[in-house]
mmCIF file of C-alpha atoms in Angstrom:
data_model
loop_
_atom_site.group_PDB
_atom_site.id
_atom_site.type_symbol
_atom_site.label_atom_id
_atom_site.label_comp_id
_atom_site.label_asym_id
_atom_site.label_seq_id
_atom_site.Cartn_x
_atom_site.Cartn_y
_atom_site.Cartn_z
ATOM 1 C CA MET A 1 -92.954 -48.094 18.484
ATOM 2 C CA ALA A 2 -95.080 -44.980 18.299
ATOM 3 C CA PRO A 3 -94.642 -42.481 21.127
ATOM 4 C CA SER A 4 -97.412 -42.340 23.717
ATOM 5 C CA PRO A 5 -99.731 -39.297 23.720
ATOM 6 C CA ARG A 6 -97.991 -38.166 26.870
ATOM 7 C CA GLN A 7 -94.544 -38.311 25.258
ATOM 8 C CA THR A 8 -95.867 -36.421 22.263
ATOM 9 C CA ARG A 9 -97.291 -33.730 24.527
ATOM 10 C CA LYS A 10 -94.008 -33.456 26.374
ATOM 11 C CA ALA A 11 -92.038 -33.118 23.142
ATOM 12 C CA ALA A 12 -94.459 -30.440 21.920
ATOM 13 C CA THR A 13 -94.060 -28.456 25.154
ATOM 14 C CA ARG A 14 -90.319 -28.743 24.889
ATOM 15 C CA GLN A 15 -90.340 -27.417 21.338
ATOM 16 C CA ARG A 16 -92.639 -24.537 22.230
ATOM 17 C CA VAL A 17 -90.444 -23.526 25.155
ATOM 18 C CA ILE A 18 -87.311 -23.611 23.014
ATOM 19 C CA GLU A 19 -88.946 -21.502 20.303
ATOM 20 C CA ALA A 20 -90.314 -18.965 22.792
ATOM 21 C CA ALA A 21 -86.942 -18.758 24.543
ATOM 22 C CA ARG A 22 -85.130 -18.265 21.238
ATOM 23 C CA GLU A 23 -87.322 -15.294 20.356
ATOM 24 C CA LEU A 24 -87.031 -13.705 23.797
ATOM 25 C CA PHE A 25 -83.276 -14.278 24.066
ATOM 26 C CA ASP A 26 -82.808 -12.675 20.649
ATOM 27 C CA THR A 27 -84.884 -9.613 21.455
ATOM 28 C CA GLN A 28 -84.188 -8.971 25.136
ATOM 29 C CA GLY A 29 -81.065 -10.983 25.855
ATOM 30 C CA TYR A 30 -80.453 -13.971 28.085
ATOM 31 C CA GLN A 31 -80.005 -12.074 31.343
ATOM 32 C CA GLY A 32 -83.058 -9.956 30.710
ATOM 33 C CA THR A 33 -85.366 -12.918 30.161
ATOM 34 C CA THR A 34 -87.084 -14.760 33.010
ATOM 35 C CA ILE A 35 -88.425 -18.315 33.023
ATOM 36 C CA ARG A 36 -91.853 -16.806 33.756
ATOM 37 C CA GLU A 37 -91.708 -14.758 30.547
ATOM 38 C CA ILE A 38 -90.598 -17.773 28.538
ATOM 39 C CA ALA A 39 -93.512 -19.804 29.926
ATOM 40 C CA SER A 40 -96.056 -17.119 29.167
ATOM 41 C CA HIS A 41 -94.651 -16.552 25.658
ATOM 42 C CA ALA A 42 -94.824 -20.301 25.004
ATOM 43 C CA GLY A 43 -98.340 -20.506 26.436
ATOM 44 C CA VAL A 44 -97.406 -23.114 29.046
ATOM 45 C CA SER A 45 -97.204 -23.009 32.830
ATOM 46 C CA VAL A 46 -94.003 -22.177 34.709
ATOM 47 C CA GLY A 47 -94.284 -25.603 36.317
ATOM 48 C CA SER A 48 -94.217 -27.443 33.019
ATOM 49 C CA VAL A 49 -91.117 -25.487 31.944
ATOM 50 C CA PHE A 50 -89.409 -26.768 35.055
ATOM 51 C CA THR A 51 -90.507 -30.359 34.521
ATOM 52 C CA THR A 52 -88.839 -30.209 31.095
ATOM 53 C CA PHE A 53 -85.718 -28.136 31.864
ATOM 54 C CA ALA A 54 -83.548 -27.888 34.971
ATOM 55 C CA SER A 55 -82.711 -24.210 34.496
ATOM 56 C CA LYS A 56 -82.597 -21.226 32.170
ATOM 57 C CA GLY A 57 -79.009 -22.208 31.399
ATOM 58 C CA GLU A 58 -80.209 -25.540 30.061
ATOM 59 C CA ILE A 59 -82.806 -23.845 27.855
ATOM 60 C CA LEU A 60 -80.107 -21.598 26.417
ATOM 61 C CA SER A 61 -77.888 -24.575 25.803
ATOM 62 C CA GLU A 62 -80.749 -26.272 23.896
ATOM 63 C CA VAL A 63 -81.523 -23.150 21.884
ATOM 64 C CA MET A 64 -77.891 -22.839 20.837
ATOM 65 C CA GLU A 65 -77.635 -26.555 20.117
ATOM 66 C CA GLU A 66 -80.645 -26.494 17.860
ATOM 67 C CA ARG A 67 -79.413 -23.411 16.065
ATOM 68 C CA LEU A 68 -76.047 -25.020 15.474
ATOM 69 C CA GLU A 69 -77.440 -28.362 14.325
ATOM 70 C CA GLY A 70 -78.180 -27.228 10.767
ATOM 71 C CA PHE A 71 -75.011 -25.253 10.708
ATOM 72 C CA TYR A 72 -72.879 -28.301 11.556
ATOM 73 C CA ALA A 73 -74.469 -30.255 8.761
ATOM 74 C CA GLU A 74 -73.552 -27.439 6.381
ATOM 75 C CA LEU A 75 -70.037 -27.327 7.770
ATOM 76 C CA ASP A 76 -69.611 -31.078 7.269
ATOM 77 C CA ARG A 77 -70.610 -30.584 3.641
ATOM 78 C CA LEU A 78 -68.290 -27.621 3.055
ATOM 79 C CA VAL A 79 -65.147 -28.624 4.899
ATOM 80 C CA PRO A 80 -64.010 -31.403 2.509
ATOM 81 C CA HIS A 81 -64.073 -28.846 -0.310
ATOM 82 C CA LEU A 82 -61.947 -26.225 1.436
ATOM 83 C CA ARG A 83 -58.662 -25.561 -0.311
ATOM 84 C CA GLY A 84 -55.398 -23.897 0.577
ATOM 85 C CA SER A 85 -53.007 -24.127 3.495
ATOM 86 C CA THR A 86 -54.145 -25.388 6.899
ATOM 87 C CA ALA A 87 -54.178 -21.784 8.162
ATOM 88 C CA ASP A 88 -56.410 -20.764 5.242
ATOM 89 C CA ARG A 89 -58.759 -23.674 5.832
ATOM 90 C CA LEU A 90 -59.020 -22.767 9.522
ATOM 91 C CA ARG A 91 -59.761 -19.162 8.524
ATOM 92 C CA SER A 92 -62.536 -20.360 6.222
ATOM 93 C CA ILE A 93 -64.040 -22.495 8.964
ATOM 94 C CA TYR A 94 -64.027 -19.567 11.370
ATOM 95 C CA ALA A 95 -65.459 -17.247 8.731
ATOM 96 C CA ILE A 96 -68.427 -19.629 8.604
ATOM 97 C CA PHE A 97 -68.658 -19.606 12.427
ATOM 98 C CA PHE A 98 -68.710 -15.814 12.452
ATOM 99 C CA SER A 99 -71.379 -15.628 9.782
ATOM 100 C CA VAL A 100 -73.689 -17.740 11.941
ATOM 101 C CA GLU A 101 -72.840 -16.585 15.446
ATOM 102 C CA ALA A 102 -71.704 -12.978 15.181
ATOM 103 C CA PRO A 103 -75.185 -11.493 14.504
ATOM 104 C CA ARG A 104 -76.162 -12.533 18.039
ATOM 105 C CA THR A 105 -73.035 -11.584 19.894
ATOM 106 C CA ARG A 106 -74.550 -10.995 23.298
ATOM 107 C CA LEU A 107 -76.440 -14.261 23.217
ATOM 108 C CA PHE A 108 -73.233 -15.982 22.250
ATOM 109 C CA LEU A 109 -71.486 -14.377 25.235
ATOM 110 C CA SER A 110 -74.215 -15.704 27.525
ATOM 111 C CA HIS A 111 -73.706 -19.080 25.905
ATOM 112 C CA ILE A 112 -70.007 -18.984 26.838
ATOM 113 C CA ALA A 113 -70.844 -17.805 30.376
ATOM 114 C CA ALA A 114 -73.268 -20.730 30.708
ATOM 115 C CA ALA A 115 -70.346 -23.124 30.306
ATOM 116 C CA PHE A 116 -69.515 -22.302 33.932
ATOM 117 C CA ASP A 117 -73.096 -22.310 35.180
ATOM 118 C CA TRP A 118 -73.767 -24.305 38.342
ATOM 119 C CA THR A 119 -77.183 -25.499 37.252
ATOM 120 C CA LEU A 120 -76.258 -27.081 33.928
ATOM 121 C CA PRO A 121 -76.997 -30.798 33.714
ATOM 122 C CA PRO A 122 -74.167 -33.014 32.444
ATOM 123 C CA THR A 123 -76.044 -33.549 29.175
ATOM 124 C CA ALA A 124 -75.858 -29.861 28.232
ATOM 125 C CA ARG A 125 -73.289 -28.909 25.628
ATOM 126 C CA PRO A 126 -72.110 -25.390 26.466
ATOM 127 C CA TYR A 127 -69.370 -23.521 24.647
ATOM 128 C CA GLY A 128 -65.985 -25.185 24.723
ATOM 129 C CA ARG A 129 -67.419 -28.589 25.552
ATOM 130 C CA ASN A 130 -68.700 -29.195 22.078
ATOM 131 C CA ASP A 131 -67.068 -32.328 20.731
ATOM 132 C CA ARG A 132 -68.135 -31.702 17.149
ATOM 133 C CA VAL A 133 -66.267 -28.424 16.885
ATOM 134 C CA ARG A 134 -63.229 -30.020 18.517
ATOM 135 C CA ALA A 135 -63.345 -32.985 16.133
ATOM 136 C CA LEU A 136 -63.663 -30.717 13.104
ATOM 137 C CA LEU A 137 -60.665 -28.601 14.078
ATOM 138 C CA MET A 138 -58.637 -31.686 14.943
ATOM 139 C CA GLU A 139 -59.444 -33.256 11.586
ATOM 140 C CA THR A 140 -58.335 -30.126 9.773
ATOM 141 C CA LEU A 141 -55.012 -30.173 11.637
ATOM 142 C CA ILE A 142 -54.480 -33.895 10.967
ATOM 143 C CA GLN A 143 -55.061 -33.260 7.267
ATOM 144 C CA GLY A 144 -52.421 -30.551 7.583
ATOM 145 C CA VAL A 145 -49.978 -33.090 8.978
ATOM 146 C CA SER A 146 -50.563 -35.352 5.951
ATOM 147 C CA ALA A 147 -50.333 -32.385 3.600
ATOM 148 C CA GLY A 148 -47.018 -31.460 5.225
ATOM 149 C CA ASP A 149 -47.793 -27.956 6.496
ATOM 150 C CA VAL A 150 -48.350 -28.982 10.123
ATOM 151 C CA ASP A 151 -45.397 -30.295 12.115
ATOM 152 C CA PRO A 152 -46.280 -33.837 13.276
ATOM 153 C CA GLU A 153 -44.560 -33.088 16.591
ATOM 154 C CA THR A 154 -47.134 -30.392 17.414
ATOM 155 C CA ASP A 155 -49.481 -30.840 20.387
ATOM 156 C CA LEU A 156 -52.601 -30.764 18.194
ATOM 157 C CA ALA A 157 -55.044 -30.884 21.115
ATOM 158 C CA GLY A 158 -53.255 -27.846 22.528
ATOM 159 C CA VAL A 159 -53.736 -26.043 19.209
ATOM 160 C CA VAL A 160 -57.456 -26.889 19.220
ATOM 161 C CA GLU A 161 -57.834 -25.424 22.729
ATOM 162 C CA LEU A 162 -55.941 -22.313 21.647
ATOM 163 C CA LEU A 163 -58.240 -21.806 18.669
ATOM 164 C CA ILE A 164 -61.349 -22.190 20.832
ATOM 165 C CA ALA A 165 -59.921 -19.782 23.415
ATOM 166 C CA VAL A 166 -58.937 -17.018 21.005
ATOM 167 C CA TYR A 167 -62.205 -17.299 19.097
ATOM 168 C CA GLY A 168 -64.085 -16.714 22.352
ATOM 169 C CA TRP A 169 -61.956 -13.681 23.024
ATOM 170 C CA THR A 170 -62.963 -12.003 19.758
ATOM 171 C CA TYR A 171 -66.491 -11.886 21.198
ATOM 172 C CA HIS A 172 -65.170 -10.015 24.180
ATOM 173 C CA MET A 173 -63.858 -7.336 21.818
ATOM 174 C CA VAL A 174 -67.452 -6.545 20.923
ATOM 175 C CA VAL A 175 -68.347 -5.689 24.481
ATOM 176 C CA THR A 176 -65.081 -4.071 25.544
ATOM 177 C CA GLU A 177 -64.177 -2.248 22.326
ATOM 178 C CA GLY A 178 -67.393 -2.208 20.334
ATOM 179 C CA ALA A 179 -65.754 -4.257 17.587
ATOM 180 C CA ASP A 180 -67.853 -5.124 14.512
ATOM 181 C CA THR A 181 -67.902 -8.468 12.692
ATOM 182 C CA LYS A 182 -65.259 -7.279 10.217
ATOM 183 C CA THR A 183 -62.846 -6.420 13.025
ATOM 184 C CA MET A 184 -63.572 -9.701 14.794
ATOM 185 C CA THR A 185 -62.932 -11.725 11.636
ATOM 186 C CA ALA A 186 -59.746 -9.775 10.851
ATOM 187 C CA THR A 187 -58.460 -10.330 14.401
ATOM 188 C CA MET A 188 -59.234 -14.045 14.215
ATOM 189 C CA ASP A 189 -57.356 -14.237 10.898
ATOM 190 C CA ARG A 190 -54.285 -12.681 12.514
ATOM 191 C CA GLN A 191 -54.574 -14.968 15.529
ATOM 192 C CA ILE A 192 -54.755 -18.022 13.281
ATOM 193 C CA GLY A 193 -51.683 -16.767 11.415
ATOM 194 C CA LEU A 194 -49.805 -16.445 14.655
ATOM 195 C CA ILE A 195 -50.809 -19.932 15.790
ATOM 196 C CA ALA A 196 -49.877 -21.320 12.354
ATOM 197 C CA ASP A 197 -46.365 -19.892 12.828
ATOM 198 C CA GLY A 198 -46.171 -22.220 15.794
ATOM 199 C CA PHE A 199 -47.265 -25.422 14.059
ATOM 200 C CA ARG A 200 -45.415 -24.937 10.772
ATOM 201 C CA PRO A 201 -42.677 -27.560 10.206
ATOM 202 C CA ARG A 202 -39.210 -26.084 10.605
ATOM 203 C CA MET B 1 -52.115 -7.882 58.149
ATOM 204 C CA LYS B 2 -52.045 -5.677 61.266
ATOM 205 C CA HIS B 3 -54.519 -6.383 64.005
ATOM 206 C CA ILE B 4 -55.270 -3.596 66.417
ATOM 207 C CA SER B 5 -57.210 -4.209 69.577
ATOM 208 C CA PRO B 6 -59.733 -1.622 70.732
ATOM 209 C CA HIS B 7 -57.701 -1.192 73.947
ATOM 210 C CA GLN B 8 -54.710 0.049 72.044
ATOM 211 C CA VAL B 9 -56.879 2.492 70.186
ATOM 212 C CA ALA B 10 -58.240 3.925 73.394
ATOM 213 C CA GLY B 11 -54.778 4.164 74.967
ATOM 214 C CA GLU B 12 -53.092 5.924 72.075
ATOM 215 C CA SER B 13 -55.682 8.441 71.128
ATOM 216 C CA SER B 14 -53.020 11.024 70.225
ATOM 217 C CA VAL B 15 -51.634 8.806 67.451
ATOM 218 C CA LYS B 16 -53.711 8.623 64.286
ATOM 219 C CA MET B 17 -55.532 5.343 64.754
ATOM 220 C CA PRO B 18 -58.726 4.106 63.217
ATOM 221 C CA THR B 19 -61.725 4.925 65.368
ATOM 222 C CA ARG B 20 -63.666 2.199 67.080
ATOM 223 C CA ARG B 21 -66.375 2.748 64.538
ATOM 224 C CA ALA B 22 -64.015 2.407 61.600
ATOM 225 C CA LEU B 23 -62.677 -0.806 63.087
ATOM 226 C CA ALA B 24 -66.151 -2.232 63.527
ATOM 227 C CA LYS B 25 -66.900 -1.374 59.915
ATOM 228 C CA GLN B 26 -63.720 -3.067 58.791
ATOM 229 C CA GLN B 27 -64.632 -6.193 60.749
ATOM 230 C CA THR B 28 -68.116 -6.242 59.259
ATOM 231 C CA ARG B 29 -66.657 -5.951 55.768
ATOM 232 C CA ALA B 30 -64.220 -8.781 56.420
ATOM 233 C CA LYS B 31 -67.021 -10.979 57.761
ATOM 234 C CA VAL B 32 -69.244 -10.297 54.739
ATOM 235 C CA LEU B 33 -66.366 -10.947 52.344
ATOM 236 C CA ALA B 34 -65.520 -14.269 54.008
ATOM 237 C CA ALA B 35 -69.170 -15.365 53.905
ATOM 238 C CA ALA B 36 -69.514 -14.281 50.278
ATOM 239 C CA ARG B 37 -66.365 -16.152 49.311
ATOM 240 C CA ARG B 38 -67.787 -19.334 50.852
ATOM 241 C CA LEU B 39 -71.162 -18.992 49.160
ATOM 242 C CA PHE B 40 -69.815 -18.026 45.727
ATOM 243 C CA SER B 41 -67.661 -21.148 45.918
ATOM 244 C CA GLU B 42 -70.608 -23.297 46.960
ATOM 245 C CA SER B 43 -73.419 -22.084 44.720
ATOM 246 C CA GLY B 44 -71.755 -19.948 42.064
ATOM 247 C CA TYR B 45 -72.291 -16.276 41.364
ATOM 248 C CA GLU B 46 -75.909 -16.517 40.207
ATOM 249 C CA GLY B 47 -76.843 -18.983 42.928
ATOM 250 C CA ALA B 48 -75.605 -16.910 45.860
ATOM 251 C CA THR B 49 -77.968 -14.119 46.905
ATOM 252 C CA ILE B 50 -77.217 -11.131 49.139
ATOM 253 C CA ARG B 51 -79.812 -12.540 51.545
ATOM 254 C CA ASP B 52 -77.899 -15.861 51.804
ATOM 255 C CA ILE B 53 -74.604 -14.036 52.201
ATOM 256 C CA ALA B 54 -76.020 -11.876 55.006
ATOM 257 C CA ALA B 55 -77.399 -14.952 56.781
ATOM 258 C CA GLU B 56 -74.072 -16.759 56.410
ATOM 259 C CA ALA B 57 -72.284 -13.739 57.907
ATOM 260 C CA GLY B 58 -74.856 -13.576 60.699
ATOM 261 C CA MET B 59 -76.117 -10.080 59.894
ATOM 262 C CA SER B 60 -78.972 -8.270 58.206
ATOM 263 C CA THR B 61 -79.095 -7.596 54.465
ATOM 264 C CA GLY B 62 -79.145 -3.906 55.436
ATOM 265 C CA ALA B 63 -75.747 -4.288 57.089
ATOM 266 C CA VAL B 64 -74.389 -5.893 53.912
ATOM 267 C CA PHE B 65 -75.748 -3.080 51.744
ATOM 268 C CA ALA B 66 -74.230 -0.502 54.095
ATOM 269 C CA ASN B 67 -70.832 -1.836 53.065
ATOM 270 C CA PHE B 68 -71.262 -2.944 49.470
ATOM 271 C CA THR B 69 -73.417 -1.470 46.722
ATOM 272 C CA ASP B 70 -74.497 -4.836 45.290
ATOM 273 C CA LYS B 71 -73.487 -8.421 44.640
ATOM 274 C CA SER B 72 -71.201 -7.550 41.755
ATOM 275 C CA ASP B 73 -69.392 -5.016 43.964
ATOM 276 C CA LEU B 74 -68.874 -7.769 46.520
ATOM 277 C CA PHE B 75 -67.582 -10.182 43.909
ATOM 278 C CA ARG B 76 -65.237 -7.598 42.385
ATOM 279 C CA GLU B 77 -63.791 -6.884 45.811
ATOM 280 C CA ILE B 78 -63.016 -10.584 46.363
ATOM 281 C CA MET B 79 -61.559 -11.054 42.902
ATOM 282 C CA GLY B 80 -59.581 -7.822 43.172
ATOM 283 C CA ALA B 81 -57.854 -8.990 46.338
ATOM 284 C CA ASP B 82 -57.128 -12.427 44.825
ATOM 285 C CA MET B 83 -55.843 -10.948 41.586
ATOM 286 C CA ALA B 84 -53.461 -8.691 43.504
ATOM 287 C CA SER B 85 -51.981 -11.692 45.393
ATOM 288 C CA LEU B 86 -51.921 -13.687 42.176
ATOM 289 C CA THR B 87 -50.010 -10.921 40.389
ATOM 290 C CA ASP B 88 -47.445 -10.904 43.195
ATOM 291 C CA ALA B 89 -47.080 -14.690 42.975
ATOM 292 C CA MET B 90 -46.664 -14.511 39.194
ATOM 293 C CA ARG B 91 -44.140 -11.703 39.370
ATOM 294 C CA GLU B 92 -42.132 -13.683 41.887
ATOM 295 C CA ALA B 93 -42.328 -16.761 39.607
ATOM 296 C CA ALA B 94 -41.190 -14.700 36.617
ATOM 297 C CA GLY B 95 -38.092 -13.721 38.572
ATOM 298 C CA ARG B 96 -37.134 -17.381 38.867
ATOM 299 C CA GLY B 97 -37.401 -18.127 35.137
ATOM 300 C CA ARG B 98 -34.679 -18.112 32.486
ATOM 301 C CA GLY B 99 -35.693 -17.003 29.026
ATOM 302 C CA VAL B 100 -39.126 -15.934 27.851
ATOM 303 C CA GLU B 101 -40.617 -19.422 27.468
ATOM 304 C CA ASP B 102 -39.518 -20.595 30.899
ATOM 305 C CA ILE B 103 -40.576 -17.327 32.534
ATOM 306 C CA LEU B 104 -44.089 -17.506 31.073
ATOM 307 C CA LEU B 105 -44.431 -21.153 32.013
ATOM 308 C CA LYS B 106 -43.392 -20.433 35.609
ATOM 309 C CA MET B 107 -45.890 -17.570 35.733
ATOM 310 C CA PHE B 108 -48.756 -19.689 34.401
ATOM 311 C CA THR B 109 -47.899 -22.553 36.751
ATOM 312 C CA ALA B 110 -47.901 -20.156 39.704
ATOM 313 C CA GLY B 111 -51.398 -19.114 38.620
ATOM 314 C CA TYR B 112 -52.679 -22.687 38.360
ATOM 315 C CA ALA B 113 -51.170 -23.501 41.767
ATOM 316 C CA PHE B 114 -52.816 -20.410 43.260
ATOM 317 C CA TYR B 115 -56.288 -21.483 42.136
ATOM 318 C CA LYS B 116 -55.845 -25.239 42.541
ATOM 319 C CA GLY B 117 -57.378 -25.132 46.017
ATOM 320 C CA GLN B 118 -60.221 -22.798 45.058
ATOM 321 C CA LEU B 119 -61.420 -23.933 41.659
ATOM 322 C CA PRO B 120 -65.132 -23.355 42.425
ATOM 323 C CA LEU B 121 -64.374 -19.670 42.942
ATOM 324 C CA ALA B 122 -62.414 -19.626 39.686
ATOM 325 C CA ARG B 123 -65.435 -21.192 38.011
ATOM 326 C CA ALA B 124 -67.692 -18.452 39.373
ATOM 327 C CA ALA B 125 -65.198 -15.862 38.137
ATOM 328 C CA PHE B 126 -65.241 -17.320 34.618
ATOM 329 C CA SER B 127 -69.000 -17.295 34.601
ATOM 330 C CA VAL B 128 -69.060 -13.621 35.618
ATOM 331 C CA SER B 129 -66.302 -12.658 33.199
ATOM 332 C CA TRP B 130 -68.404 -13.822 30.234
ATOM 333 C CA ALA B 131 -71.664 -12.241 31.364
ATOM 334 C CA PRO B 132 -72.511 -9.412 28.950
ATOM 335 C CA GLN B 133 -72.995 -6.866 31.763
ATOM 336 C CA ASP B 134 -70.626 -7.780 34.584
ATOM 337 C CA GLY B 135 -68.009 -9.371 32.344
ATOM 338 C CA PRO B 136 -66.374 -6.271 30.881
ATOM 339 C CA VAL B 137 -66.282 -4.632 34.325
ATOM 340 C CA LEU B 138 -64.409 -7.602 35.766
ATOM 341 C CA ARG B 139 -62.176 -8.078 32.733
ATOM 342 C CA ASN B 140 -61.243 -4.394 32.681
ATOM 343 C CA ALA B 141 -60.607 -4.217 36.416
ATOM 344 C CA PRO B 142 -57.172 -2.695 37.111
ATOM 345 C CA GLN B 143 -56.026 -5.884 38.855
ATOM 346 C CA VAL B 144 -56.780 -7.992 35.769
ATOM 347 C CA SER B 145 -55.044 -5.474 33.494
ATOM 348 C CA LYS B 146 -51.967 -5.689 35.728
ATOM 349 C CA LEU B 147 -51.871 -9.434 35.247
ATOM 350 C CA GLN B 148 -51.982 -8.993 31.506
ATOM 351 C CA ASP B 149 -49.385 -6.235 31.632
ATOM 352 C CA LEU B 150 -47.078 -8.680 33.365
ATOM 353 C CA ILE B 151 -47.173 -10.924 30.277
ATOM 354 C CA THR B 152 -46.672 -7.967 27.920
ATOM 355 C CA GLU B 153 -43.733 -6.835 30.030
ATOM 356 C CA GLN B 154 -42.060 -10.236 29.721
ATOM 357 C CA LEU B 155 -42.437 -10.223 25.937
ATOM 358 C CA ALA B 156 -40.956 -6.721 25.764
ATOM 359 C CA LEU B 157 -38.016 -7.892 27.892
ATOM 360 C CA GLY B 158 -37.611 -10.858 25.532
ATOM 361 C CA VAL B 159 -37.322 -8.414 22.620
ATOM 362 C CA GLN B 160 -34.807 -6.333 24.596
ATOM 363 C CA ARG B 161 -32.674 -9.380 25.299
ATOM 364 C CA GLY B 162 -32.778 -10.257 21.611
ATOM 365 C CA GLU B 163 -34.685 -13.509 22.185
ATOM 366 C CA LEU B 164 -37.697 -12.267 20.248
ATOM 367 C CA SER B 165 -37.744 -10.211 17.075
ATOM 368 C CA GLN B 166 -38.705 -6.544 17.013
ATOM 369 C CA GLU B 167 -41.813 -7.340 14.971
ATOM 370 C CA SER B 168 -43.310 -9.616 17.605
ATOM 371 C CA GLU B 169 -46.829 -8.174 17.591
ATOM 372 C CA ILE B 170 -46.508 -7.953 21.348
ATOM 373 C CA LYS B 171 -50.021 -6.708 22.020
ATOM 374 C CA LEU B 172 -51.829 -9.482 20.141
ATOM 375 C CA ARG B 173 -49.395 -12.144 21.263
ATOM 376 C CA SER B 174 -49.679 -11.256 24.940
ATOM 377 C CA GLN B 175 -53.474 -11.230 24.676
ATOM 378 C CA MET B 176 -53.310 -14.696 23.137
ATOM 379 C CA LEU B 177 -50.937 -15.909 25.824
ATOM 380 C CA PHE B 178 -53.344 -14.665 28.468
ATOM 381 C CA ASP B 179 -56.189 -16.498 26.704
ATOM 382 C CA ALA B 180 -54.052 -19.635 26.546
ATOM 383 C CA TYR B 181 -53.416 -19.343 30.276
ATOM 384 C CA LEU B 182 -57.148 -19.030 30.943
ATOM 385 C CA SER B 183 -58.119 -21.707 28.417
ATOM 386 C CA ASN B 184 -56.745 -24.506 30.588
ATOM 387 C CA TYR B 185 -58.914 -23.728 33.594
ATOM 388 C CA PRO B 186 -61.949 -25.648 32.271
ATOM 389 C CA GLN B 187 -59.777 -28.791 32.180
ATOM 390 C CA ALA B 188 -58.818 -28.172 35.799
ATOM 391 C CA ILE B 189 -62.384 -27.334 36.830
ATOM 392 C CA PHE B 190 -64.350 -29.986 34.957
ATOM 393 C CA GLU B 191 -61.858 -32.756 34.313
ATOM 394 C CA GLY B 192 -59.689 -32.558 37.391
ATOM 395 C CA TRP B 193 -56.412 -32.102 35.532
ATOM 396 C CA SER B 194 -53.347 -32.180 37.777
ATOM 397 C CA LEU B 195 -50.884 -29.325 38.034
ATOM 398 C CA ASP B 196 -48.440 -31.377 35.941
ATOM 399 C CA ALA B 197 -50.967 -31.896 33.156
ATOM 400 C CA LEU B 198 -51.840 -28.195 33.131
ATOM 401 C CA GLN B 199 -48.182 -27.288 33.031
ATOM 402 C CA ALA B 200 -47.441 -29.664 30.151
ATOM 403 C CA ARG B 201 -50.324 -28.255 28.102
ATOM 404 C CA ALA B 202 -49.335 -24.668 28.896
ATOM 405 C CA ARG B 203 -45.750 -25.349 27.852
ATOM 406 C CA ASP B 204 -46.869 -26.592 24.422
ATOM 407 C CA GLN B 205 -49.154 -23.607 23.964
ATOM 408 C CA ILE B 206 -46.488 -21.085 24.982
ATOM 409 C CA ARG B 207 -44.078 -22.695 22.510
ATOM 410 C CA ILE B 208 -46.619 -22.456 19.715
ATOM 411 C CA LEU B 209 -47.422 -18.843 20.482
ATOM 412 C CA LEU B 210 -43.769 -17.783 20.697
ATOM 413 C CA ALA B 211 -42.509 -19.728 17.662
ATOM 414 C CA GLY B 212 -43.230 -17.005 15.122
ATOM 415 C CA ALA B 213 -41.555 -14.341 17.249
ATOM 416 C CA ARG B 214 -38.286 -16.160 17.789
ATOM 417 C CA ARG B 215 -35.243 -14.682 16.139
ATOM 418 C CA GLY B 216 -33.340 -16.672 13.588
#
């Protein structure tokens, strides 16, 4: 069934808001952008932003989601071709993450902060509650169990949470220590090595 | 905490006692902090305004600003006090443990127990800690550093006792342990994990993170 004119209009507004928000978030940051500015940049009224989104946090969550959509598709294509030990494959996956997310570090930090936002609707997918990333990491570890370099006794879900936690921390290094992407990637590589020491069969 | 009535102050003017004015200021601060704690827990950091906090405390916004520079100052003060009590609780828990793994697990569990009754405030703290501006200030607060130092200290003691090897990469490992400790809060906050579930997960994570440092 074709969408009604009203639905089409609503979808168009939604898209315009997301695009305007993406540009403003990239140039002036999440904190520094108001809903009013997003509305004016998108050429819609503040009211219609609020009929489409519950909060600024939800807009951010949508912006990030959309940005990651293409990236996940690429990841799904690449992951089956990754070679090497489980640790190496995890490093490759995170190298891809960094290449996409590190250029917008501050926005990414806001994205993590939004995970604890009060105003987020249950449908939003903030950092750490993304099932696709979890599933991808879990799959990589399960392959490691079959390949024999991950101890089957390991709490794999615990490893996944660890990876997500330490990856988030590398973004903190940017703000607290002024770390660049190279330093972040190198730190993540060491962290993965250290975690791999813990899941290696002995 | 010591409570001093104004009568005592008047009667013992020769002893160095806080003035009536200083006491009133202290009481105002305590009232604002209690109101802020309630509102941060109810509506989060972003959702609670100084105006709401003043109203909740039954005073003017001017009176709030006379005691605190801004909202983030207020929040830091609350977190600072909590972190100090938390550090004490963790240090006490560490004293009851045997061996690095058990010590860390007891410390983490003490932390989860401490926040179990005030998860909304923990949630607000996480939100602030990731904000690009306020985050680093909170994360680098001396009380937070002390908490992290406590973990580092336990790893160093583990090396001293010969449980862990000399090449244990203590700095990175203790940072990761701290992250592991924090990483389980979302499960507690959003999925209602019990203390037992948190403890079981933390135990597995501590084991993983210590495995490479074990001797032999």
